[in-house]
């Protein structure tokens, strides 16, 4: 996959533009019905009204705003001003404008979409950002290390508490930053699922299923003394893990993975 990195070094995601060799994409009625928020996720461009097209074009083509700053060494630099902000998530006009063509999306655009259209729109649902696993896991040579201490405060931002959720979603950056997958946790059924729009099961992805189950254990008993906790090797069988990539909607190119992550989470969160 060709890496067209953002010059601001933000993570790239798949484009919203279809592949050159377009195929007819079948969208189920359930998926159409789930889009009840007025987003028009499956609206074809040529069906938009003139006014909608004009508003969209104006928003996407707006010029970024810069502010000059002086570094400690006296040199001056231009920094782009954030145009959009949702809690602690910021995005610039340049980030937003990447939606208009084949540019890859940035991680903050994904985080904003999931915050507004999933976390804030579906009851008892929460979305961690794509930085969760980059904090929880580290690699040294061929060894993958999990460290709960680096993510133990993430659940503090869930008002109802982690284990009072119905579902948790986490996008994951893999393959040296060139591909995106995601995990879904269902708390009632105690299941952890992984989805990859490549449509195939990759054994290397098992690390994320294992780490997620270990994270849930550490969260469940983080206030309990180590000697009083149940044995993880016994407890882990109370949760199931499954790579459901073969059931995932499949991308037909090498750059739409980010879009598939966002739309798949949007639909799965609504029961589709």
Short mmCIF file of C-alpha atoms in Angstrom, two decimals:
data_model
loop_
_atom_site.label_atom_id
_atom_site.label_comp_id
_atom_site.label_asym_id
_atom_site.label_seq_id
_atom_site.Cartn_x
_atom_site.Cartn_y
_atom_site.Cartn_z
CA UNK A 1 0.00 0.00 0.00
CA UNK A 2 1.44 3.33 -0.99
CA UNK A 3 1.90 5.61 1.99
CA UNK A 4 0.87 9.16 1.17
CA UNK A 5 1.57 10.55 4.60
CA UNK A 6 0.08 13.78 5.85
CA UNK A 7 2.80 16.47 5.92
CA UNK A 8 1.83 17.14 9.52
CA UNK A 9 2.70 13.51 10.33
CA UNK A 10 -0.78 12.51 11.31
CA UNK A 11 -1.86 8.98 10.61
CA UNK A 12 -3.36 8.32 7.17
CA UNK A 13 -6.63 6.55 6.52
CA UNK A 14 -8.45 5.35 3.46
CA UNK A 15 -9.97 7.84 1.05
CA UNK A 16 -13.70 8.40 0.68
CA UNK A 17 -13.36 8.16 -3.10
CA UNK A 18 -14.19 4.90 -4.86
CA UNK A 19 -11.61 2.80 -6.68
CA UNK A 20 -10.84 3.65 -10.30
CA UNK A 21 -12.43 0.43 -11.52
CA UNK A 22 -15.77 1.05 -9.93
CA UNK A 23 -18.09 -1.86 -9.22
CA UNK A 24 -21.70 -1.77 -8.20
CA UNK A 25 -21.78 -1.83 -4.42
CA UNK A 26 -24.79 -3.50 -2.83
CA UNK A 27 -26.03 -1.77 0.31
CA UNK A 28 -28.50 -3.77 2.37
CA UNK A 29 -31.81 -2.30 3.43
CA UNK A 30 -30.76 -2.75 7.06
CA UNK A 31 -27.72 -0.56 6.41
CA UNK A 32 -29.86 2.05 4.67
CA UNK A 33 -32.36 2.04 7.55
CA UNK A 34 -29.56 2.37 10.13
CA UNK A 35 -28.52 5.69 8.61
CA UNK A 36 -31.25 7.48 10.48
CA UNK A 37 -29.11 10.38 11.65
CA UNK A 38 -29.35 12.26 8.38
CA UNK A 39 -25.71 11.71 7.47
CA UNK A 40 -26.59 10.31 4.07
CA UNK A 41 -23.73 7.83 4.21
CA UNK A 42 -24.88 5.99 1.11
CA UNK A 43 -26.01 9.04 -0.88
CA UNK A 44 -24.58 9.24 -4.39
CA UNK A 45 -23.01 12.55 -5.28
CA UNK A 46 -25.11 12.98 -8.42
CA UNK A 47 -28.31 12.82 -6.33
CA UNK A 48 -27.38 15.77 -4.11
CA UNK A 49 -29.28 19.03 -4.53
CA UNK A 50 -27.48 21.99 -6.05
CA UNK A 51 -27.48 23.73 -2.68
CA UNK A 52 -26.00 20.69 -0.91
CA UNK A 53 -23.27 20.37 -3.52
CA UNK A 54 -22.42 24.07 -3.19
CA UNK A 55 -22.24 23.90 0.62
CA UNK A 56 -20.10 20.78 0.50
CA UNK A 57 -17.73 22.21 -2.10
CA UNK A 58 -17.34 25.46 -0.18
CA UNK A 59 -16.56 23.65 3.06
CA UNK A 60 -14.02 21.31 1.47
CA UNK A 61 -12.22 24.01 -0.51
CA UNK A 62 -11.93 26.61 2.24
CA UNK A 63 -8.41 27.96 2.75
CA UNK A 64 -6.56 26.97 5.92
CA UNK A 65 -5.64 29.64 8.45
CA UNK A 66 -2.11 29.98 9.80
CA UNK A 67 -0.56 31.79 12.73
CA UNK A 68 3.09 32.73 12.99
CA UNK A 69 4.97 31.55 16.07
CA UNK A 70 8.49 32.14 17.27
CA UNK A 71 10.53 29.17 18.43
CA UNK A 72 12.89 29.35 21.45
CA UNK A 73 15.83 29.59 19.03
CA UNK A 74 14.29 32.69 17.45
CA UNK A 75 13.18 31.12 14.17
CA UNK A 76 9.65 31.78 13.00
CA UNK A 77 7.26 29.11 11.79
CA UNK A 78 3.69 29.05 10.49
CA UNK A 79 1.33 26.69 12.34
CA UNK A 80 -2.10 25.90 10.99
CA UNK A 81 -4.96 26.91 13.28
CA UNK A 82 -7.41 24.22 14.39
CA UNK A 83 -10.76 24.78 12.72
CA UNK A 84 -12.76 22.03 14.42
CA UNK A 85 -12.74 20.89 18.04
CA UNK A 86 -14.70 18.24 19.91
CA UNK A 87 -13.56 17.93 23.52
CA UNK A 88 -9.84 17.14 23.24
CA UNK A 89 -9.96 16.23 19.54
CA UNK A 90 -8.78 18.93 17.14
CA UNK A 91 -8.76 19.12 13.34
CA UNK A 92 -7.52 21.70 10.87
CA UNK A 93 -9.03 22.76 7.58
CA UNK A 94 -6.31 20.76 5.85
CA UNK A 95 -7.45 17.65 7.73
CA UNK A 96 -11.06 18.26 6.71
CA UNK A 97 -10.17 19.02 3.09
CA UNK A 98 -8.64 15.57 2.71
CA UNK A 99 -12.21 14.26 2.47
CA UNK A 100 -12.64 15.73 -1.00
CA UNK A 101 -10.33 13.50 -3.01
CA UNK A 102 -8.11 10.48 -2.81
CA UNK A 103 -6.11 11.80 0.12
CA UNK A 104 -5.96 9.54 3.13
CA UNK A 105 -7.98 10.61 6.16
CA UNK A 106 -6.30 11.53 9.43
CA UNK A 107 -6.78 9.88 12.80
CA UNK A 108 -8.47 12.93 14.29
CA UNK A 109 -11.11 12.93 11.55
CA UNK A 110 -11.85 9.29 12.38
CA UNK A 111 -11.97 10.09 16.11
CA UNK A 112 -14.39 12.98 15.53
CA UNK A 113 -16.68 10.83 13.39
CA UNK A 114 -16.77 8.01 15.94
CA UNK A 115 -17.31 10.44 18.82
CA UNK A 116 -20.26 12.24 17.22
CA UNK A 117 -21.87 9.51 15.13
CA UNK A 118 -21.27 6.47 17.34
CA UNK A 119 -20.30 7.25 20.93
CA UNK A 120 -22.65 10.21 21.37
CA UNK A 121 -25.40 8.71 19.19
CA UNK A 122 -25.72 5.13 20.43
CA UNK A 123 -26.59 4.48 24.08
CA UNK A 124 -24.08 2.66 26.29
CA UNK A 125 -21.46 2.71 23.55
CA UNK A 126 -17.93 4.09 23.80
CA UNK A 127 -15.05 4.47 21.34
CA UNK A 128 -11.42 4.58 22.35
CA UNK A 129 -9.19 6.44 19.92
CA UNK A 130 -6.73 4.74 17.62
CA UNK A 131 -3.92 5.48 20.09
CA UNK A 132 -5.12 2.90 22.61
CA UNK A 133 -3.18 -0.08 21.29
CA UNK A 134 -0.12 1.98 20.38
CA UNK A 135 0.01 2.81 24.10
CA UNK A 136 -0.91 -0.64 25.43
CA UNK A 137 1.44 -2.63 23.19
CA UNK A 138 5.11 -2.18 22.33
CA UNK A 139 7.46 -4.28 20.23
CA UNK A 140 11.07 -5.15 20.95
CA UNK A 141 12.49 -7.32 18.22
CA UNK A 142 10.08 -10.23 17.84
CA UNK A 143 8.55 -9.69 21.27
CA UNK A 144 5.24 -7.88 21.80
CA UNK A 145 4.81 -6.45 25.29
CA UNK A 146 1.54 -5.42 26.93
CA UNK A 147 1.56 -2.76 29.65
CA UNK A 148 -1.70 -2.00 31.44
CA UNK A 149 -0.18 0.91 33.34
CA UNK A 150 -0.04 2.91 30.10
CA UNK A 151 -3.80 2.65 29.52
CA UNK A 152 -5.24 2.18 33.00
CA UNK A 153 -6.73 5.69 33.04
CA UNK A 154 -8.54 5.39 29.70
CA UNK A 155 -11.69 4.00 31.27
CA UNK A 156 -11.89 6.96 33.67
CA UNK A 157 -13.53 8.94 30.86
CA UNK A 158 -16.46 6.52 30.61
CA UNK A 159 -19.15 8.11 32.78
CA UNK A 160 -21.15 4.93 33.31
CA UNK A 161 -18.08 2.79 33.84
CA UNK A 162 -16.39 0.37 31.43
CA UNK A 163 -18.33 -2.72 32.49
CA UNK A 164 -21.66 -0.93 32.36
CA UNK A 165 -21.29 -0.42 28.61
CA UNK A 166 -23.05 -2.50 25.98
CA UNK A 167 -20.16 -2.21 23.55
CA UNK A 168 -16.71 -0.71 23.10
CA UNK A 169 -15.00 -0.03 19.76
CA UNK A 170 -11.30 0.51 19.13
CA UNK A 171 -9.68 1.28 15.74
CA UNK A 172 -6.19 -0.19 15.37
CA UNK A 173 -3.33 0.95 13.15
CA UNK A 174 -1.38 -2.02 11.73
CA UNK A 175 1.17 -2.92 9.06
CA UNK A 176 3.50 -0.01 9.80
CA UNK A 177 0.74 2.56 9.54
CA UNK A 178 -0.66 1.46 6.18
CA UNK A 179 -3.82 -0.38 7.22
CA UNK A 180 -6.67 -0.08 9.70
CA UNK A 181 -8.76 -2.69 11.49
CA UNK A 182 -10.93 -2.52 14.60
CA UNK A 183 -12.07 -4.42 17.66
CA UNK A 184 -15.55 -4.64 19.13
CA UNK A 185 -16.19 -5.67 22.74
CA UNK A 186 -19.69 -6.82 23.71
CA UNK A 187 -20.07 -6.84 27.47
CA UNK A 188 -23.34 -8.74 27.86
CA UNK A 189 -22.17 -11.71 25.78
CA UNK A 190 -18.56 -11.30 26.97
CA UNK A 191 -17.19 -11.44 23.45
CA UNK A 192 -14.30 -9.70 21.70
CA UNK A 193 -14.38 -9.51 17.91
CA UNK A 194 -11.83 -8.29 15.37
CA UNK A 195 -12.72 -7.00 11.90
CA UNK A 196 -10.38 -6.45 8.94
CA UNK A 197 -11.75 -5.16 5.61
CA UNK A 198 -9.14 -7.23 3.76
CA UNK A 199 -11.57 -10.06 4.48
CA UNK A 200 -9.01 -12.63 5.59
CA UNK A 201 -7.79 -13.91 8.95
CA UNK A 202 -4.23 -12.89 9.78
CA UNK A 203 -2.65 -14.80 12.70
CA UNK A 204 -0.62 -11.72 13.66
CA UNK A 205 -3.85 -9.96 14.62
CA UNK A 206 -4.38 -12.40 17.50
CA UNK A 207 -2.18 -10.18 19.66
CA UNK A 208 -4.93 -7.57 19.78
CA UNK A 209 -7.59 -10.07 20.83
CA UNK A 210 -5.30 -11.41 23.56
CA UNK A 211 -4.32 -7.92 24.76
CA UNK A 212 -7.95 -6.80 24.83
CA UNK A 213 -8.95 -9.73 27.00
CA UNK A 214 -6.00 -9.10 29.30
CA UNK A 215 -6.96 -5.40 29.49
CA UNK A 216 -10.50 -6.29 30.53
CA UNK A 217 -9.13 -8.56 33.26
CA UNK A 218 -6.79 -5.85 34.53
CA UNK A 219 -9.60 -3.30 34.51
CA UNK A 220 -12.02 -5.64 36.27
CA UNK A 221 -9.62 -6.27 39.13
CA UNK A 222 -7.42 -3.17 39.19
CA UNK A 223 -8.71 -2.24 42.66
CA UNK A 224 -8.14 -5.78 43.95
CA UNK A 225 -4.86 -6.89 45.50
CA UNK A 226 -2.82 -9.15 43.21
CA UNK A 227 -3.03 -12.10 45.59
CA UNK A 228 -6.83 -11.82 45.72
CA UNK A 229 -7.40 -11.78 41.97
CA UNK A 230 -8.57 -14.88 40.12
CA UNK A 231 -6.03 -16.68 37.97
CA UNK A 232 -6.06 -15.01 34.54
CA UNK A 233 -5.49 -18.34 32.77
CA UNK A 234 -8.76 -19.55 34.30
CA UNK A 235 -10.71 -16.28 34.10
CA UNK A 236 -9.93 -15.72 30.40
CA UNK A 237 -12.26 -18.54 29.39
CA UNK A 238 -15.22 -16.50 30.60
CA UNK A 239 -14.66 -14.30 27.53
CA UNK A 240 -14.61 -15.44 23.91
CA UNK A 241 -12.42 -13.97 21.18
CA UNK A 242 -13.01 -14.27 17.45
CA UNK A 243 -11.51 -12.86 14.27
CA UNK A 244 -14.60 -12.08 12.18
CA UNK A 245 -12.74 -10.57 9.24
CA UNK A 246 -14.31 -13.03 6.80
CA UNK A 247 -17.69 -11.50 7.76
CA UNK A 248 -16.45 -7.93 7.34
CA UNK A 249 -17.43 -5.79 4.34
CA UNK A 250 -14.45 -6.04 2.00
CA UNK A 251 -12.56 -3.17 0.42
CA UNK A 252 -11.78 -3.49 -3.27
CA UNK A 253 -8.67 -1.32 -3.32
CA UNK A 254 -5.63 -0.55 -1.20
CA UNK A 255 -6.69 2.76 0.34
CA UNK A 256 -10.26 2.59 1.69
CA UNK A 257 -9.50 0.81 4.98
CA UNK A 258 -10.16 3.87 7.14
CA UNK A 259 -13.51 4.48 5.54
CA UNK A 260 -14.45 0.84 6.05
CA UNK A 261 -13.52 1.07 9.73
CA UNK A 262 -15.68 4.15 10.29
CA UNK A 263 -18.73 2.92 8.38
CA UNK A 264 -18.49 -0.63 9.73
CA UNK A 265 -18.37 0.62 13.33
CA UNK A 266 -21.25 3.01 12.58
CA UNK A 267 -23.43 0.17 11.31
CA UNK A 268 -22.41 -2.57 13.76
CA UNK A 269 -23.04 -0.22 16.69
CA UNK A 270 -26.62 0.05 15.41
CA UNK A 271 -27.09 -3.69 15.14
CA UNK A 272 -26.52 -4.10 11.40
#
